[in-house]
Amino acid sequence: MRGTCYWNTLHIELLWLSEDARGAGIGVQLIERAEAFAMAQGCELALVETTSWQAKPSYEKNGYMLMATLEGRPASHASHYLRKRLGQSDEVSTGEPPATA
C-alpha cells in the first residue's frame, strides 16, 4: 500500500494484494492502519481512485462513498473516485456527509 497525507487528506495511491492474500481481511487491515496514521497527522478525509474491474465494492464496504465515475477511462471500463470522512461514522449510516453548524 502507498498513500500520502496532505491538505488534511489521506490519498490512497496504491493498494494491491496477491490473489492468495485477497479475502483474508489484509486489505481492510491496511486501510484501517493508513486511516489511523492519517488521523494522527490531522487528516479528516480519505480519497481513492479505483477502476471498474478493481476494488470499488471493497472500499464501499469500508465506508467509502462514491463521488464520481468517469466512463471510458480506460477504454471499455470506468474510473471511480471515492471518499471517506475519517473518524466519523454517521456518513456511513446515512449516506450523507455530516451536517455542519
PDB file of N, CA and C in Angstrom:
ATOM      1  N   MET A   1       0.849  -1.177   0.000  1.00  0.00           N
ATOM      2  CA  MET A   1       0.000   0.000   0.000  1.00  0.00           C
ATOM      3  C   MET A   1       0.889   1.232   0.000  1.00  0.00           C
ATOM      4  N   ARG A   2       0.445   2.228  -0.750  1.00  0.00           N
ATOM      5  CA  ARG A   2       1.144   3.514  -0.736  1.00  0.00           C
ATOM      6  C   ARG A   2       0.098   4.610  -0.626  1.00  0.00           C
ATOM      7  N   GLY A   3       0.320   5.531   0.285  1.00  0.00           N
ATOM      8  CA  GLY A   3      -0.575   6.660   0.469  1.00  0.00           C
ATOM      9  C   GLY A   3       0.209   7.886   0.861  1.00  0.00           C
ATOM     10  N   THR A   4      -0.418   9.039   0.716  1.00  0.00           N
ATOM     11  CA  THR A   4       0.203  10.307   1.049  1.00  0.00           C
ATOM     12  C   THR A   4      -0.797  11.151   1.827  1.00  0.00           C
ATOM     13  N   CYS A   5      -0.322  11.847   2.837  1.00  0.00           N
ATOM     14  CA  CYS A   5      -1.165  12.771   3.586  1.00  0.00           C
ATOM     15  C   CYS A   5      -0.764  14.199   3.225  1.00  0.00           C
ATOM     16  N   TYR A   6      -1.709  14.954   2.717  1.00  0.00           N
ATOM     17  CA  TYR A   6      -1.516  16.391   2.533  1.00  0.00           C
ATOM     18  C   TYR A   6      -2.879  17.056   2.447  1.00  0.00           C
ATOM     19  N   TRP A   7      -2.906  18.346   2.814  1.00  0.00           N
ATOM     20  CA  TRP A   7      -4.140  19.131   2.830  1.00  0.00           C
ATOM     21  C   TRP A   7      -5.224  18.437   3.632  1.00  0.00           C
ATOM     22  N   ASN A   8      -4.977  17.985   4.786  1.00  0.00           N
ATOM     23  CA  ASN A   8      -5.925  17.305   5.686  1.00  0.00           C
ATOM     24  C   ASN A   8      -6.543  16.055   5.081  1.00  0.00           C
ATOM     25  N   THR A   9      -5.876  15.473   4.066  1.00  0.00           N
ATOM     26  CA  THR A   9      -6.457  14.352   3.335  1.00  0.00           C
ATOM     27  C   THR A   9      -5.453  13.219   3.136  1.00  0.00           C
ATOM     28  N   LEU A  10      -5.922  12.001   3.383  1.00  0.00           N
ATOM     29  CA  LEU A  10      -5.165  10.803   3.027  1.00  0.00           C
ATOM     30  C   LEU A  10      -5.505  10.467   1.583  1.00  0.00           C
ATOM     31  N   HIS A  11      -4.500  10.387   0.741  1.00  0.00           N
ATOM     32  CA  HIS A  11      -4.676   9.997  -0.654  1.00  0.00           C
ATOM     33  C   HIS A  11      -4.138   8.576  -0.786  1.00  0.00           C
ATOM     34  N   ILE A  12      -5.031   7.606  -0.942  1.00  0.00           N
ATOM     35  CA  ILE A  12      -4.594   6.224  -1.141  1.00  0.00           C
ATOM     36  C   ILE A  12      -4.209   6.097  -2.609  1.00  0.00           C
ATOM     37  N   GLU A  13      -2.917   5.948  -2.842  1.00  0.00           N
ATOM     38  CA  GLU A  13      -2.396   5.942  -4.207  1.00  0.00           C
ATOM     39  C   GLU A  13      -2.332   4.543  -4.805  1.00  0.00           C
ATOM     40  N   LEU A  14      -2.083   3.554  -3.964  1.00  0.00           N
ATOM     41  CA  LEU A  14      -1.903   2.198  -4.465  1.00  0.00           C
ATOM     42  C   LEU A  14      -2.201   1.205  -3.354  1.00  0.00           C
ATOM     43  N   LEU A  15      -3.008   0.219  -3.661  1.00  0.00           N
ATOM     44  CA  LEU A  15      -3.255  -0.896  -2.747  1.00  0.00           C
ATOM     45  C   LEU A  15      -3.433  -2.131  -3.613  1.00  0.00           C
ATOM     46  N   TRP A  16      -2.510  -3.050  -3.501  1.00  0.00           N
ATOM     47  CA  TRP A  16      -2.549  -4.262  -4.298  1.00  0.00           C
ATOM     48  C   TRP A  16      -2.255  -5.448  -3.408  1.00  0.00           C
ATOM     49  N   LEU A  17      -3.021  -6.512  -3.567  1.00  0.00           N
ATOM     50  CA  LEU A  17      -2.806  -7.759  -2.838  1.00  0.00           C
ATOM     51  C   LEU A  17      -2.734  -8.899  -3.839  1.00  0.00           C
ATOM     52  N   SER A  18      -1.872  -9.870  -3.562  1.00  0.00           N
ATOM     53  CA  SER A  18      -1.808 -11.053  -4.415  1.00  0.00           C
ATOM     54  C   SER A  18      -3.117 -11.829  -4.284  1.00  0.00           C
ATOM     55  N   GLU A  19      -3.395 -12.660  -5.262  1.00  0.00           N
ATOM     56  CA  GLU A  19      -4.618 -13.471  -5.231  1.00  0.00           C
ATOM     57  C   GLU A  19      -4.716 -14.276  -3.936  1.00  0.00           C
ATOM     58  N   ASP A  20      -3.599 -14.804  -3.461  1.00  0.00           N
ATOM     59  CA  ASP A  20      -3.579 -15.611  -2.236  1.00  0.00           C
ATOM     60  C   ASP A  20      -3.995 -14.824  -1.000  1.00  0.00           C
ATOM     61  N   ALA A  21      -3.721 -13.507  -0.998  1.00  0.00           N
ATOM     62  CA  ALA A  21      -3.993 -12.675   0.178  1.00  0.00           C
ATOM     63  C   ALA A  21      -5.393 -12.065   0.167  1.00  0.00           C
ATOM     64  N   ARG A  22      -6.054 -12.100  -0.954  1.00  0.00           N
ATOM     65  CA  ARG A  22      -7.383 -11.476  -1.064  1.00  0.00           C
ATOM     66  C   ARG A  22      -8.432 -12.277  -0.306  1.00  0.00           C
ATOM     67  N   GLY A  23      -9.351 -11.552   0.315  1.00  0.00           N
ATOM     68  CA  GLY A  23     -10.441 -12.192   1.046  1.00  0.00           C
ATOM     69  C   GLY A  23     -10.080 -12.602   2.461  1.00  0.00           C
ATOM     70  N   ALA A  24      -8.863 -12.303   2.902  1.00  0.00           N
ATOM     71  CA  ALA A  24      -8.414 -12.690   4.243  1.00  0.00           C
ATOM     72  C   ALA A  24      -8.438 -11.523   5.231  1.00  0.00           C
ATOM     73  N   GLY A  25      -8.942 -10.355   4.796  1.00  0.00           N
ATOM     74  CA  GLY A  25      -9.004  -9.199   5.685  1.00  0.00           C
ATOM     75  C   GLY A  25      -7.742  -8.360   5.707  1.00  0.00           C
ATOM     76  N   ILE A  26      -6.760  -8.727   4.920  1.00  0.00           N
ATOM     77  CA  ILE A  26      -5.486  -7.992   4.914  1.00  0.00           C
ATOM     78  C   ILE A  26      -5.682  -6.587   4.354  1.00  0.00           C
ATOM     79  N   GLY A  27      -6.465  -6.459   3.290  1.00  0.00           N
ATOM     80  CA  GLY A  27      -6.724  -5.145   2.712  1.00  0.00           C
ATOM     81  C   GLY A  27      -7.412  -4.224   3.702  1.00  0.00           C
ATOM     82  N   VAL A  28      -8.387  -4.744   4.428  1.00  0.00           N
ATOM     83  CA  VAL A  28      -9.091  -3.961   5.448  1.00  0.00           C
ATOM     84  C   VAL A  28      -8.107  -3.499   6.523  1.00  0.00           C
ATOM     85  N   GLN A  29      -7.241  -4.384   6.969  1.00  0.00           N
ATOM     86  CA  GLN A  29      -6.250  -4.020   7.981  1.00  0.00           C
ATOM     87  C   GLN A  29      -5.314  -2.918   7.478  1.00  0.00           C
ATOM     88  N   LEU A  30      -4.889  -3.020   6.224  1.00  0.00           N
ATOM     89  CA  LEU A  30      -4.010  -1.993   5.664  1.00  0.00           C
ATOM     90  C   LEU A  30      -4.713  -0.639   5.597  1.00  0.00           C
ATOM     91  N   ILE A  31      -5.961  -0.646   5.142  1.00  0.00           N
ATOM     92  CA  ILE A  31      -6.720   0.605   5.067  1.00  0.00           C
ATOM     93  C   ILE A  31      -6.924   1.194   6.457  1.00  0.00           C
ATOM     94  N   GLU A  32      -7.294   0.359   7.430  1.00  0.00           N
ATOM     95  CA  GLU A  32      -7.508   0.852   8.799  1.00  0.00           C
ATOM     96  C   GLU A  32      -6.233   1.448   9.375  1.00  0.00           C
ATOM     97  N   ARG A  33      -5.099   0.818   9.135  1.00  0.00           N
ATOM     98  CA  ARG A  33      -3.827   1.355   9.633  1.00  0.00           C
ATOM     99  C   ARG A  33      -3.486   2.677   8.962  1.00  0.00           C
ATOM    100  N   ALA A  34      -3.718   2.754   7.664  1.00  0.00           N
ATOM    101  CA  ALA A  34      -3.446   4.003   6.942  1.00  0.00           C
ATOM    102  C   ALA A  34      -4.362   5.115   7.443  1.00  0.00           C
ATOM    103  N   GLU A  35      -5.644   4.800   7.669  1.00  0.00           N
ATOM    104  CA  GLU A  35      -6.580   5.800   8.175  1.00  0.00           C
ATOM    105  C   GLU A  35      -6.197   6.256   9.575  1.00  0.00           C
ATOM    106  N   ALA A  36      -5.776   5.332  10.440  1.00  0.00           N
ATOM    107  CA  ALA A  36      -5.355   5.697  11.798  1.00  0.00           C
ATOM    108  C   ALA A  36      -4.131   6.602  11.752  1.00  0.00           C
ATOM    109  N   PHE A  37      -3.170   6.257  10.907  1.00  0.00           N
ATOM    110  CA  PHE A  37      -1.975   7.101  10.745  1.00  0.00           C
ATOM    111  C   PHE A  37      -2.386   8.486  10.254  1.00  0.00           C
ATOM    112  N   ALA A  38      -3.269   8.532   9.255  1.00  0.00           N
ATOM    113  CA  ALA A  38      -3.699   9.805   8.690  1.00  0.00           C
ATOM    114  C   ALA A  38      -4.399  10.672   9.740  1.00  0.00           C
ATOM    115  N   MET A  39      -5.273  10.074  10.551  1.00  0.00           N
ATOM    116  CA  MET A  39      -5.963  10.839  11.589  1.00  0.00           C
ATOM    117  C   MET A  39      -4.962  11.387  12.601  1.00  0.00           C
ATOM    118  N   ALA A  40      -3.932  10.612  12.927  1.00  0.00           N
ATOM    119  CA  ALA A  40      -2.897  11.083  13.852  1.00  0.00           C
ATOM    120  C   ALA A  40      -2.140  12.272  13.267  1.00  0.00           C
ATOM    121  N   GLN A  41      -2.132  12.383  11.940  1.00  0.00           N
ATOM    122  CA  GLN A  41      -1.474  13.504  11.264  1.00  0.00           C
ATOM    123  C   GLN A  41      -2.431  14.671  11.037  1.00  0.00           C
ATOM    124  N   GLY A  42      -3.665  14.547  11.513  1.00  0.00           N
ATOM    125  CA  GLY A  42      -4.650  15.609  11.373  1.00  0.00           C
ATOM    126  C   GLY A  42      -5.531  15.507  10.141  1.00  0.00           C
ATOM    127  N   CYS A  43      -5.465  14.391   9.430  1.00  0.00           N
ATOM    128  CA  CYS A  43      -6.315  14.224   8.241  1.00  0.00           C
ATOM    129  C   CYS A  43      -7.763  13.974   8.651  1.00  0.00           C
ATOM    130  N   GLU A  44      -8.671  14.539   7.887  1.00  0.00           N
ATOM    131  CA  GLU A  44     -10.100  14.395   8.135  1.00  0.00           C
ATOM    132  C   GLU A  44     -10.816  13.654   7.021  1.00  0.00           C
ATOM    133  N   LEU A  45     -10.123  13.409   5.919  1.00  0.00           N
ATOM    134  CA  LEU A  45     -10.745  12.847   4.727  1.00  0.00           C
ATOM    135  C   LEU A  45      -9.783  11.862   4.081  1.00  0.00           C
ATOM    136  N   ALA A  46     -10.332  10.836   3.435  1.00  0.00           N
ATOM    137  CA  ALA A  46      -9.535   9.901   2.640  1.00  0.00           C
ATOM    138  C   ALA A  46     -10.128   9.854   1.240  1.00  0.00           C
ATOM    139  N   LEU A  47      -9.252   9.808   0.237  1.00  0.00           N
ATOM    140  CA  LEU A  47      -9.668   9.732  -1.154  1.00  0.00           C
ATOM    141  C   LEU A  47      -8.986   8.550  -1.823  1.00  0.00           C
ATOM    142  N   VAL A  48      -9.706   7.914  -2.761  1.00  0.00           N
ATOM    143  CA  VAL A  48      -9.127   6.806  -3.519  1.00  0.00           C
ATOM    144  C   VAL A  48      -9.748   6.781  -4.911  1.00  0.00           C
ATOM    145  N   GLU A  49      -8.951   6.374  -5.882  1.00  0.00           N
ATOM    146  CA  GLU A  49      -9.426   6.130  -7.245  1.00  0.00           C
ATOM    147  C   GLU A  49      -9.243   4.650  -7.526  1.00  0.00           C
ATOM    148  N   THR A  50     -10.259   4.025  -8.104  1.00  0.00           N
ATOM    149  CA  THR A  50     -10.165   2.620  -8.483  1.00  0.00           C
ATOM    150  C   THR A  50     -10.882   2.440  -9.820  1.00  0.00           C
ATOM    151  N   THR A  51     -10.536   1.405 -10.538  1.00  0.00           N
ATOM    152  CA  THR A  51     -11.183   1.176 -11.826  1.00  0.00           C
ATOM    153  C   THR A  51     -12.275   0.123 -11.696  1.00  0.00           C
ATOM    154  N   SER A  52     -13.091   0.007 -12.738  1.00  0.00           N
ATOM    155  CA  SER A  52     -14.285  -0.829 -12.671  1.00  0.00           C
ATOM    156  C   SER A  52     -13.988  -2.303 -12.418  1.00  0.00           C
ATOM    157  N   TRP A  53     -12.823  -2.788 -12.743  1.00  0.00           N
ATOM    158  CA  TRP A  53     -12.509  -4.205 -12.512  1.00  0.00           C
ATOM    159  C   TRP A  53     -11.786  -4.400 -11.177  1.00  0.00           C
ATOM    160  N   GLN A  54     -11.598  -3.336 -10.409  1.00  0.00           N
ATOM    161  CA  GLN A  54     -10.846  -3.451  -9.166  1.00  0.00           C
ATOM    162  C   GLN A  54     -11.753  -3.490  -7.945  1.00  0.00           C
ATOM    163  N   ALA A  55     -11.425  -2.741  -6.914  1.00  0.00           N
ATOM    164  CA  ALA A  55     -11.946  -2.952  -5.563  1.00  0.00           C
ATOM    165  C   ALA A  55     -13.026  -1.978  -5.112  1.00  0.00           C
ATOM    166  N   LYS A  56     -13.795  -1.389  -6.006  1.00  0.00           N
ATOM    167  CA  LYS A  56     -14.830  -0.437  -5.588  1.00  0.00           C
ATOM    168  C   LYS A  56     -15.748  -1.016  -4.511  1.00  0.00           C
ATOM    169  N   PRO A  57     -16.292  -2.237  -4.662  1.00  0.00           N
ATOM    170  CA  PRO A  57     -17.165  -2.774  -3.602  1.00  0.00           C
ATOM    171  C   PRO A  57     -16.459  -2.920  -2.253  1.00  0.00           C
ATOM    172  N   SER A  58     -15.196  -3.245  -2.268  1.00  0.00           N
ATOM    173  CA  SER A  58     -14.453  -3.379  -1.005  1.00  0.00           C
ATOM    174  C   SER A  58     -14.332  -2.040  -0.299  1.00  0.00           C
ATOM    175  N   TYR A  59     -14.022  -0.995  -1.047  1.00  0.00           N
ATOM    176  CA  TYR A  59     -13.944   0.336  -0.429  1.00  0.00           C
ATOM    177  C   TYR A  59     -15.305   0.754   0.110  1.00  0.00           C
ATOM    178  N   GLU A  60     -16.365   0.489  -0.644  1.00  0.00           N
ATOM    179  CA  GLU A  60     -17.704   0.858  -0.185  1.00  0.00           C
ATOM    180  C   GLU A  60     -18.072   0.107   1.091  1.00  0.00           C
ATOM    181  N   LYS A  61     -17.704  -1.170   1.204  1.00  0.00           N
ATOM    182  CA  LYS A  61     -17.960  -1.930   2.441  1.00  0.00           C
ATOM    183  C   LYS A  61     -17.216  -1.336   3.625  1.00  0.00           C
ATOM    184  N   ASN A  62     -16.140  -0.597   3.349  1.00  0.00           N
ATOM    185  CA  ASN A  62     -15.335   0.002   4.410  1.00  0.00           C
ATOM    186  C   ASN A  62     -15.645   1.480   4.604  1.00  0.00           C
ATOM    187  N   GLY A  63     -16.837   1.903   4.166  1.00  0.00           N
ATOM    188  CA  GLY A  63     -17.306   3.250   4.464  1.00  0.00           C
ATOM    189  C   GLY A  63     -16.983   4.312   3.432  1.00  0.00           C
ATOM    190  N   TYR A  64     -16.408   3.940   2.307  1.00  0.00           N
ATOM    191  CA  TYR A  64     -16.106   4.917   1.267  1.00  0.00           C
ATOM    192  C   TYR A  64     -17.340   5.160   0.417  1.00  0.00           C
ATOM    193  N   MET A  65     -17.555   6.410   0.054  1.00  0.00           N
ATOM    194  CA  MET A  65     -18.728   6.816  -0.715  1.00  0.00           C
ATOM    195  C   MET A  65     -18.286   7.258  -2.109  1.00  0.00           C
ATOM    196  N   LEU A  66     -19.007   6.824  -3.125  1.00  0.00           N
ATOM    197  CA  LEU A  66     -18.710   7.192  -4.499  1.00  0.00           C
ATOM    198  C   LEU A  66     -18.979   8.678  -4.712  1.00  0.00           C
ATOM    199  N   MET A  67     -17.992   9.389  -5.245  1.00  0.00           N
ATOM    200  CA  MET A  67     -18.148  10.813  -5.575  1.00  0.00           C
ATOM    201  C   MET A  67     -18.398  11.008  -7.060  1.00  0.00           C
ATOM    202  N   ALA A  68     -17.680  10.227  -7.885  1.00  0.00           N
ATOM    203  CA  ALA A  68     -17.774  10.422  -9.332  1.00  0.00           C
ATOM    204  C   ALA A  68     -17.302   9.170 -10.052  1.00  0.00           C
ATOM    205  N   THR A  69     -17.792   9.009 -11.268  1.00  0.00           N
ATOM    206  CA  THR A  69     -17.353   7.934 -12.146  1.00  0.00           C
ATOM    207  C   THR A  69     -17.057   8.542 -13.509  1.00  0.00           C
ATOM    208  N   LEU A  70     -15.923   8.203 -14.055  1.00  0.00           N
ATOM    209  CA  LEU A  70     -15.567   8.612 -15.410  1.00  0.00           C
ATOM    210  C   LEU A  70     -15.645   7.389 -16.306  1.00  0.00           C
ATOM    211  N   GLU A  71     -16.629   7.349 -17.167  1.00  0.00           N
ATOM    212  CA  GLU A  71     -16.779   6.237 -18.105  1.00  0.00           C
ATOM    213  C   GLU A  71     -15.721   6.351 -19.194  1.00  0.00           C
ATOM    214  N   GLY A  72     -15.308   5.220 -19.730  1.00  0.00           N
ATOM    215  CA  GLY A  72     -14.343   5.209 -20.817  1.00  0.00           C
ATOM    216  C   GLY A  72     -12.921   5.512 -20.392  1.00  0.00           C
ATOM    217  N   ARG A  73     -12.623   5.344 -19.123  1.00  0.00           N
ATOM    218  CA  ARG A  73     -11.282   5.591 -18.606  1.00  0.00           C
ATOM    219  C   ARG A  73     -10.870   4.427 -17.738  1.00  0.00           C
ATOM    220  N   PRO A  74     -10.102   3.480 -18.235  1.00  0.00           N
ATOM    221  CA  PRO A  74      -9.637   3.322 -19.616  1.00  0.00           C
ATOM    222  C   PRO A  74     -10.765   2.836 -20.529  1.00  0.00           C
ATOM    223  N   ALA A  75     -10.469   2.738 -21.811  1.00  0.00           N
ATOM    224  CA  ALA A  75     -11.474   2.348 -22.795  1.00  0.00           C
ATOM    225  C   ALA A  75     -12.208   1.077 -22.353  1.00  0.00           C
ATOM    226  N   SER A  76     -13.511   1.086 -22.492  1.00  0.00           N
ATOM    227  CA  SER A  76     -14.399  -0.033 -22.148  1.00  0.00           C
ATOM    228  C   SER A  76     -14.525  -0.279 -20.645  1.00  0.00           C
ATOM    229  N   HIS A  77     -14.001   0.612 -19.825  1.00  0.00           N
ATOM    230  CA  HIS A  77     -14.091   0.493 -18.367  1.00  0.00           C
ATOM    231  C   HIS A  77     -14.438   1.858 -17.788  1.00  0.00           C
ATOM    232  N   ALA A  78     -14.280   2.012 -16.475  1.00  0.00           N
ATOM    233  CA  ALA A  78     -14.561   3.282 -15.814  1.00  0.00           C
ATOM    234  C   ALA A  78     -13.603   3.464 -14.644  1.00  0.00           C
ATOM    235  N   SER A  79     -13.344   4.724 -14.311  1.00  0.00           N
ATOM    236  CA  SER A  79     -12.601   5.062 -13.102  1.00  0.00           C
ATOM    237  C   SER A  79     -13.596   5.593 -12.078  1.00  0.00           C
ATOM    238  N   HIS A  80     -13.490   5.086 -10.852  1.00  0.00           N
ATOM    239  CA  HIS A  80     -14.376   5.501  -9.765  1.00  0.00           C
ATOM    240  C   HIS A  80     -13.559   6.273  -8.734  1.00  0.00           C
ATOM    241  N   TYR A  81     -14.123   7.361  -8.236  1.00  0.00           N
ATOM    242  CA  TYR A  81     -13.479   8.197  -7.224  1.00  0.00           C
ATOM    243  C   TYR A  81     -14.335   8.143  -5.968  1.00  0.00           C
ATOM    244  N   LEU A  82     -13.721   7.735  -4.856  1.00  0.00           N
ATOM    245  CA  LEU A  82     -14.445   7.546  -3.604  1.00  0.00           C
ATOM    246  C   LEU A  82     -13.795   8.359  -2.494  1.00  0.00           C
ATOM    247  N   ARG A  83     -14.602   8.673  -1.472  1.00  0.00           N
ATOM    248  CA  ARG A  83     -14.097   9.420  -0.326  1.00  0.00           C
ATOM    249  C   ARG A  83     -14.698   8.884   0.962  1.00  0.00           C
ATOM    250  N   LYS A  84     -13.999   9.193   2.046  1.00  0.00           N
ATOM    251  CA  LYS A  84     -14.476   8.796   3.369  1.00  0.00           C
ATOM    252  C   LYS A  84     -14.063   9.862   4.364  1.00  0.00           C
ATOM    253  N   ARG A  85     -14.999  10.291   5.200  1.00  0.00           N
ATOM    254  CA  ARG A  85     -14.666  11.205   6.310  1.00  0.00           C
ATOM    255  C   ARG A  85     -14.075  10.350   7.410  1.00  0.00           C
ATOM    256  N   LEU A  86     -12.879  10.687   7.831  1.00  0.00           N
ATOM    257  CA  LEU A  86     -12.177   9.883   8.837  1.00  0.00           C
ATOM    258  C   LEU A  86     -12.672  10.210  10.240  1.00  0.00           C
ATOM    259  N   GLY A  87     -12.856   9.162  11.032  1.00  0.00           N
ATOM    260  CA  GLY A  87     -13.239   9.339  12.429  1.00  0.00           C
ATOM    261  C   GLY A  87     -14.694   9.690  12.640  1.00  0.00           C
ATOM    262  N   GLN A  88     -15.522   9.577  11.607  1.00  0.00           N
ATOM    263  CA  GLN A  88     -16.941   9.902  11.723  1.00  0.00           C
ATOM    264  C   GLN A  88     -17.746   8.763  11.128  1.00  0.00           C
ATOM    265  N   SER A  89     -18.633   8.192  11.905  1.00  0.00           N
ATOM    266  CA  SER A  89     -19.398   7.044  11.423  1.00  0.00           C
ATOM    267  C   SER A  89     -20.730   7.422  10.793  1.00  0.00           C
ATOM    268  N   ASP A  90     -21.220   8.656  11.012  1.00  0.00           N
ATOM    269  CA  ASP A  90     -22.565   8.982  10.530  1.00  0.00           C
ATOM    270  C   ASP A  90     -22.639   9.055   9.010  1.00  0.00           C
ATOM    271  N   GLU A  91     -21.547   9.283   8.319  1.00  0.00           N
ATOM    272  CA  GLU A  91     -21.570   9.306   6.868  1.00  0.00           C
ATOM    273  C   GLU A  91     -21.916   7.921   6.328  1.00  0.00           C
ATOM    274  N   VAL A  92     -21.397   6.885   6.961  1.00  0.00           N
ATOM    275  CA  VAL A  92     -21.646   5.521   6.506  1.00  0.00           C
ATOM    276  C   VAL A  92     -23.115   5.158   6.695  1.00  0.00           C
ATOM    277  N   SER A  93     -23.691   5.514   7.838  1.00  0.00           N
ATOM    278  CA  SER A  93     -25.052   5.089   8.121  1.00  0.00           C
ATOM    279  C   SER A  93     -26.091   5.894   7.358  1.00  0.00           C
ATOM    280  N   THR A  94     -25.854   7.164   7.102  1.00  0.00           N
ATOM    281  CA  THR A  94     -26.856   7.987   6.443  1.00  0.00           C
ATOM    282  C   THR A  94     -26.607   8.152   4.965  1.00  0.00           C
ATOM    283  N   GLY A  95     -25.369   7.916   4.525  1.00  0.00           N
ATOM    284  CA  GLY A  95     -25.027   8.130   3.135  1.00  0.00           C
ATOM    285  C   GLY A  95     -24.776   9.597   2.821  1.00  0.00           C
ATOM    286  N   GLU A  96     -24.869  10.453   3.823  1.00  0.00           N
ATOM    287  CA  GLU A  96     -24.653  11.884   3.634  1.00  0.00           C
ATOM    288  C   GLU A  96     -23.483  12.342   4.485  1.00  0.00           C
ATOM    289  N   PRO A  97     -22.781  13.387   4.022  1.00  0.00           N
ATOM    290  CA  PRO A  97     -21.720  13.956   4.860  1.00  0.00           C
ATOM    291  C   PRO A  97     -22.317  14.508   6.148  1.00  0.00           C
ATOM    292  N   PRO A  98     -21.529  14.551   7.221  1.00  0.00           N
ATOM    293  CA  PRO A  98     -22.036  15.094   8.478  1.00  0.00           C
ATOM    294  C   PRO A  98     -22.493  16.545   8.308  1.00  0.00           C
ATOM    295  N   ALA A  99     -23.557  16.903   8.989  1.00  0.00           N
ATOM    296  CA  ALA A  99     -24.058  18.283   8.957  1.00  0.00           C
ATOM    297  C   ALA A  99     -23.085  19.206   9.665  1.00  0.00           C
ATOM    298  N   THR A 100     -23.018  20.438   9.188  1.00  0.00           N
ATOM    299  CA  THR A 100     -22.163  21.443   9.838  1.00  0.00           C
ATOM    300  C   THR A 100     -23.046  22.566  10.341  1.00  0.00           C
ATOM    301  N   ALA A 101     -22.617  23.174  11.419  1.00  0.00           N
ATOM    302  CA  ALA A 101     -23.401  24.251  12.004  1.00  0.00           C
ATOM    303  C   ALA A 101     -23.002  25.588  11.442  1.00  0.00           C
TER     304      ALA A 101
END
